[in-house]
Amino acid sequence: MQKNILVVEDDASLADWICDYLSEHDFQVTQANRGDIAVELIRSDNPDLVLLDIMLPQKDGFEVCREVREFYSNPILMMTACSEEADEVLGLELGANDYVNKPVKPRILLARIKALLRRMDTTAPTSSLRVFGDLKLDARSKSVFLKGDAITFSSNEFEVLWLLALGAGKVISRTQLVSQLRGIEYDGFDRSVDVSISRIRKKLQDDPSNPRKIKTIRSKGYLFAEDAWGDA
């Protein structure tokens, strides 16, 4: 089955080029040139992936990302013409899964899209449930429950949490996380994992100044504490 990608870009020539390129690689493509229209299409069509520019009329990419993360859990790949780290971090904090810089390089764009979709299509493990005291994770539905209450997670946040939970009690390095989540080598500067973990801690009521549930192990990575989630 063809994957449906929504391309949100107000530069008509760039949008047409991207749509043609993705169509040639067997994707079904929908196009929007305004942020408000993008929100409507994401809500109605639930595309498999959104390729989202930052600079848009009506609503910019940051506003779109913030709004749709209330109901949309599939990957969002942001495009930015800026090389400013702050823009990339803000996009990730708002729920984007990854980003590409303009001018867009076709092979890199295609690789990032395929990597994100491949992660979505990965078959759930034989045991798709993990329970740690008051915390319950379901990999098939990508659901998170804390003390019986459902917590909304983006697909990227869930994948980070799931990988940490699979290695509960062990230190998972940034290199391992970036490699598995983004399909690229960690360059020492990538902030995507750190941003995701910051959001996860907030949602799971883990004190960021003294985290007990998802610990930072200096110069090594992160550790998911098995015994910090209340009574089983």
Coordinates of C-alpha atoms in Angstrom, one line a residue:
M1 CA 0.0 0.0 0.0
Q2 CA 1.3 3.4 -0.9
K3 CA 2.2 5.7 1.9
N4 CA 0.4 9.1 2.0
I5 CA 2.7 12.1 2.6
L6 CA 1.3 15.6 3.2
V7 CA 3.8 18.2 1.9
V8 CA 3.2 21.6 3.5
E9 CA 5.2 24.3 1.7
D10 CA 4.2 27.7 0.4
D11 CA 7.0 28.0 -2.2
A12 CA 5.1 26.6 -5.2
S13 CA 8.1 25.6 -7.3
L14 CA 9.7 23.8 -4.4
A15 CA 6.5 22.1 -3.4
D16 CA 5.9 20.9 -6.9
W17 CA 9.4 19.6 -7.2
I18 CA 9.1 17.7 -3.9
C19 CA 5.7 16.3 -4.8
D20 CA 6.9 15.1 -8.2
Y21 CA 10.1 13.6 -6.7
L22 CA 8.1 11.7 -4.0
S23 CA 5.5 10.6 -6.5
E24 CA 8.3 9.1 -8.6
H25 CA 9.3 7.1 -5.6
D26 CA 5.8 5.6 -5.2
F27 CA 4.4 7.8 -2.5
Q28 CA 0.9 9.2 -2.6
V29 CA 1.3 13.0 -2.1
T30 CA -1.1 15.7 -0.9
Q31 CA -0.1 19.3 -0.9
A32 CA -0.9 22.4 1.3
N33 CA 0.5 25.9 1.1
R34 CA -0.9 27.3 4.3
G35 CA -0.6 26.3 7.9
D36 CA -4.3 26.4 8.7
I37 CA -5.1 24.3 5.7
A38 CA -2.4 21.8 6.8
V39 CA -4.1 21.4 10.2
E40 CA -7.4 20.6 8.5
L41 CA -5.9 18.0 6.1
I42 CA -3.9 16.3 8.9
R43 CA -7.1 16.0 11.0
S44 CA -9.2 14.7 8.1
D45 CA -6.7 12.6 6.2
N46 CA -4.4 11.3 8.9
P47 CA -1.4 11.1 6.5
D48 CA 1.4 8.6 7.2
L49 CA 3.9 11.4 7.3
V50 CA 3.9 15.2 7.2
L51 CA 6.7 17.1 5.6
L52 CA 6.3 20.6 7.2
D53 CA 8.0 23.8 6.3
I54 CA 8.5 26.3 9.2
M55 CA 7.8 29.6 7.3
L56 CA 4.1 29.4 6.3
P57 CA 1.3 31.9 5.9
Q58 CA -1.7 31.9 8.4
K59 CA 0.0 29.5 10.8
D60 CA 3.7 28.8 10.8
G61 CA 5.2 25.3 11.1
F62 CA 5.7 25.6 14.8
E63 CA 2.1 26.5 15.4
V64 CA 0.9 23.6 13.1
C65 CA 3.2 21.1 14.9
R66 CA 2.0 22.2 18.4
E67 CA -1.7 22.1 17.4
V68 CA -1.7 18.8 15.6
R69 CA 0.2 16.9 18.2
E70 CA -3.0 17.0 20.3
F71 CA -4.5 14.4 17.9
Y72 CA -1.8 13.3 15.4
S73 CA 0.8 10.7 16.3
N74 CA 2.5 9.9 12.9
P75 CA 5.9 11.3 12.0
I76 CA 6.4 15.0 11.3
L77 CA 9.6 15.9 9.3
M78 CA 10.3 19.7 9.5
M79 CA 12.1 21.7 6.8
T80 CA 14.0 24.7 7.9
A81 CA 15.9 27.3 5.9
C82 CA 17.7 28.4 9.1
S83 CA 20.8 26.7 10.4
E84 CA 20.0 28.0 13.9
E85 CA 20.0 25.2 16.5
A86 CA 17.2 27.0 18.4
D87 CA 14.8 26.5 15.5
E88 CA 15.6 22.8 15.3
V89 CA 15.3 22.3 19.1
L90 CA 12.0 24.2 19.2
G91 CA 10.6 22.0 16.4
L92 CA 11.6 18.8 18.3
E93 CA 10.2 20.2 21.6
L94 CA 6.9 20.8 19.9
G95 CA 6.8 17.1 18.7
A96 CA 8.6 17.0 15.3
N97 CA 10.4 13.7 14.8
D98 CA 13.2 15.0 12.6
Y99 CA 14.3 17.9 10.4
V100 CA 16.0 18.6 7.1
N101 CA 17.8 21.8 6.1
K102 CA 17.1 23.8 3.0
P103 CA 18.2 23.7 0.3
V104 CA 16.7 20.3 0.3
K105 CA 18.9 17.5 -1.0
P106 CA 16.6 14.9 -2.6
R107 CA 18.5 11.7 -1.5
I108 CA 18.8 12.9 2.1
L109 CA 15.1 13.9 2.1
L110 CA 14.1 10.5 0.8
A111 CA 16.3 8.7 3.3
R112 CA 14.9 10.6 6.2
I113 CA 11.3 9.9 5.1
K114 CA 12.0 6.2 4.6
A115 CA 13.7 6.0 8.0
L116 CA 10.7 7.5 9.8
L117 CA 8.2 5.4 7.9
R118 CA 10.3 2.2 8.5
R119 CA 10.2 2.9 12.3
M120 CA 6.4 3.2 12.1
D121 CA 6.1 -0.1 10.2
T122 CA 8.4 -2.1 12.5
T123 CA 6.5 -5.1 13.6
A124 CA 5.7 -5.0 17.3
P125 CA 7.7 -7.5 19.4
T126 CA 6.1 -10.7 20.6
S127 CA 5.4 -9.1 23.9
S128 CA 4.1 -5.7 23.1
L129 CA 3.4 -4.8 26.8
R130 CA 5.8 -3.6 29.4
V131 CA 4.6 -2.9 32.9
F132 CA 6.7 -1.2 35.6
G133 CA 4.6 -0.5 38.7
D134 CA 2.2 2.3 37.8
L135 CA 3.6 2.6 34.3
K136 CA 2.2 0.6 31.4
L137 CA 3.5 0.7 27.8
D138 CA 1.8 -0.9 24.8
A139 CA 3.9 -1.0 21.7
R140 CA 1.1 -2.1 19.3
S141 CA -1.1 0.9 20.0
K142 CA 1.8 3.1 21.2
S143 CA -0.1 3.8 24.4
V144 CA 1.2 5.0 27.7
F145 CA -0.7 4.8 31.0
L146 CA 0.5 6.2 34.3
K147 CA -1.5 5.2 37.4
G148 CA -4.3 4.2 35.0
D149 CA -4.4 7.5 33.2
A150 CA -3.6 7.6 29.5
I151 CA -0.8 10.0 28.6
T152 CA -0.5 11.4 25.1
F153 CA 2.8 10.7 23.5
S154 CA 4.1 11.5 20.0
S155 CA 5.4 8.6 18.0
N156 CA 8.9 9.8 18.5
E157 CA 8.5 10.2 22.2
F158 CA 7.0 6.7 22.5
E159 CA 9.9 5.2 20.5
V160 CA 12.5 6.8 22.8
L161 CA 10.6 5.6 25.9
W162 CA 10.1 2.1 24.5
L163 CA 13.8 1.7 23.7
L164 CA 14.8 2.8 27.2
A165 CA 12.2 0.5 28.7
L166 CA 13.4 -2.5 26.7
G167 CA 16.9 -1.9 28.2
A168 CA 15.5 -1.2 31.7
G169 CA 18.3 -1.1 34.3
K170 CA 21.0 -0.6 31.7
V171 CA 22.6 2.5 30.4
I172 CA 21.6 3.3 26.8
S173 CA 24.0 5.7 25.1
R174 CA 23.0 8.7 22.9
T175 CA 24.8 7.0 20.0
Q176 CA 22.6 3.9 20.3
L177 CA 19.4 6.0 20.5
V178 CA 20.3 8.3 17.6
S179 CA 21.3 5.4 15.5
Q180 CA 18.1 3.5 16.1
L181 CA 15.8 6.4 16.0
R182 CA 17.2 8.5 13.1
G183 CA 19.3 6.0 11.2
I184 CA 22.4 8.2 11.4
E185 CA 25.6 8.3 13.4
Y186 CA 25.6 10.5 16.5
D187 CA 27.8 13.6 15.7
G188 CA 28.1 14.8 19.3
F189 CA 25.8 17.7 18.6
D190 CA 22.4 16.1 17.9
R191 CA 19.8 17.3 20.5
S192 CA 16.8 15.3 19.3
V193 CA 17.1 12.6 21.9
D194 CA 17.8 15.0 24.8
V195 CA 14.7 17.1 23.8
S196 CA 12.5 14.0 23.6
I197 CA 13.6 12.8 27.0
S198 CA 13.0 16.2 28.5
R199 CA 9.4 16.0 27.2
I200 CA 9.0 12.4 28.4
R201 CA 10.1 13.3 31.9
K202 CA 7.7 16.1 32.1
K203 CA 4.8 13.9 31.0
L204 CA 5.7 11.1 33.4
Q205 CA 6.1 13.5 36.4
D206 CA 9.9 12.9 36.7
D207 CA 11.6 15.9 38.4
P208 CA 13.9 17.3 35.7
S209 CA 16.3 18.7 38.3
N210 CA 16.6 15.3 40.0
P211 CA 15.2 12.6 37.7
R212 CA 14.6 9.3 39.4
K213 CA 12.7 7.4 36.7
I214 CA 14.8 8.2 33.6
K215 CA 18.3 9.0 34.9
T216 CA 21.1 10.8 33.0
I217 CA 24.4 9.0 33.4
R218 CA 27.0 11.6 32.8
S219 CA 29.1 11.0 29.6
K220 CA 27.4 7.6 29.1
G221 CA 23.7 8.1 28.3
Y222 CA 20.3 7.4 30.0
L223 CA 19.0 4.7 32.3
F224 CA 15.4 3.7 32.7
A225 CA 15.0 2.8 36.4
E226 CA 12.8 -0.3 36.8
D227 CA 11.9 0.2 40.5
A228 CA 10.9 3.9 40.4
W229 CA 7.3 3.6 39.2
G230 CA 5.4 2.7 42.4
D231 CA 4.0 -0.6 43.4
A232 CA 3.5 -3.3 40.8

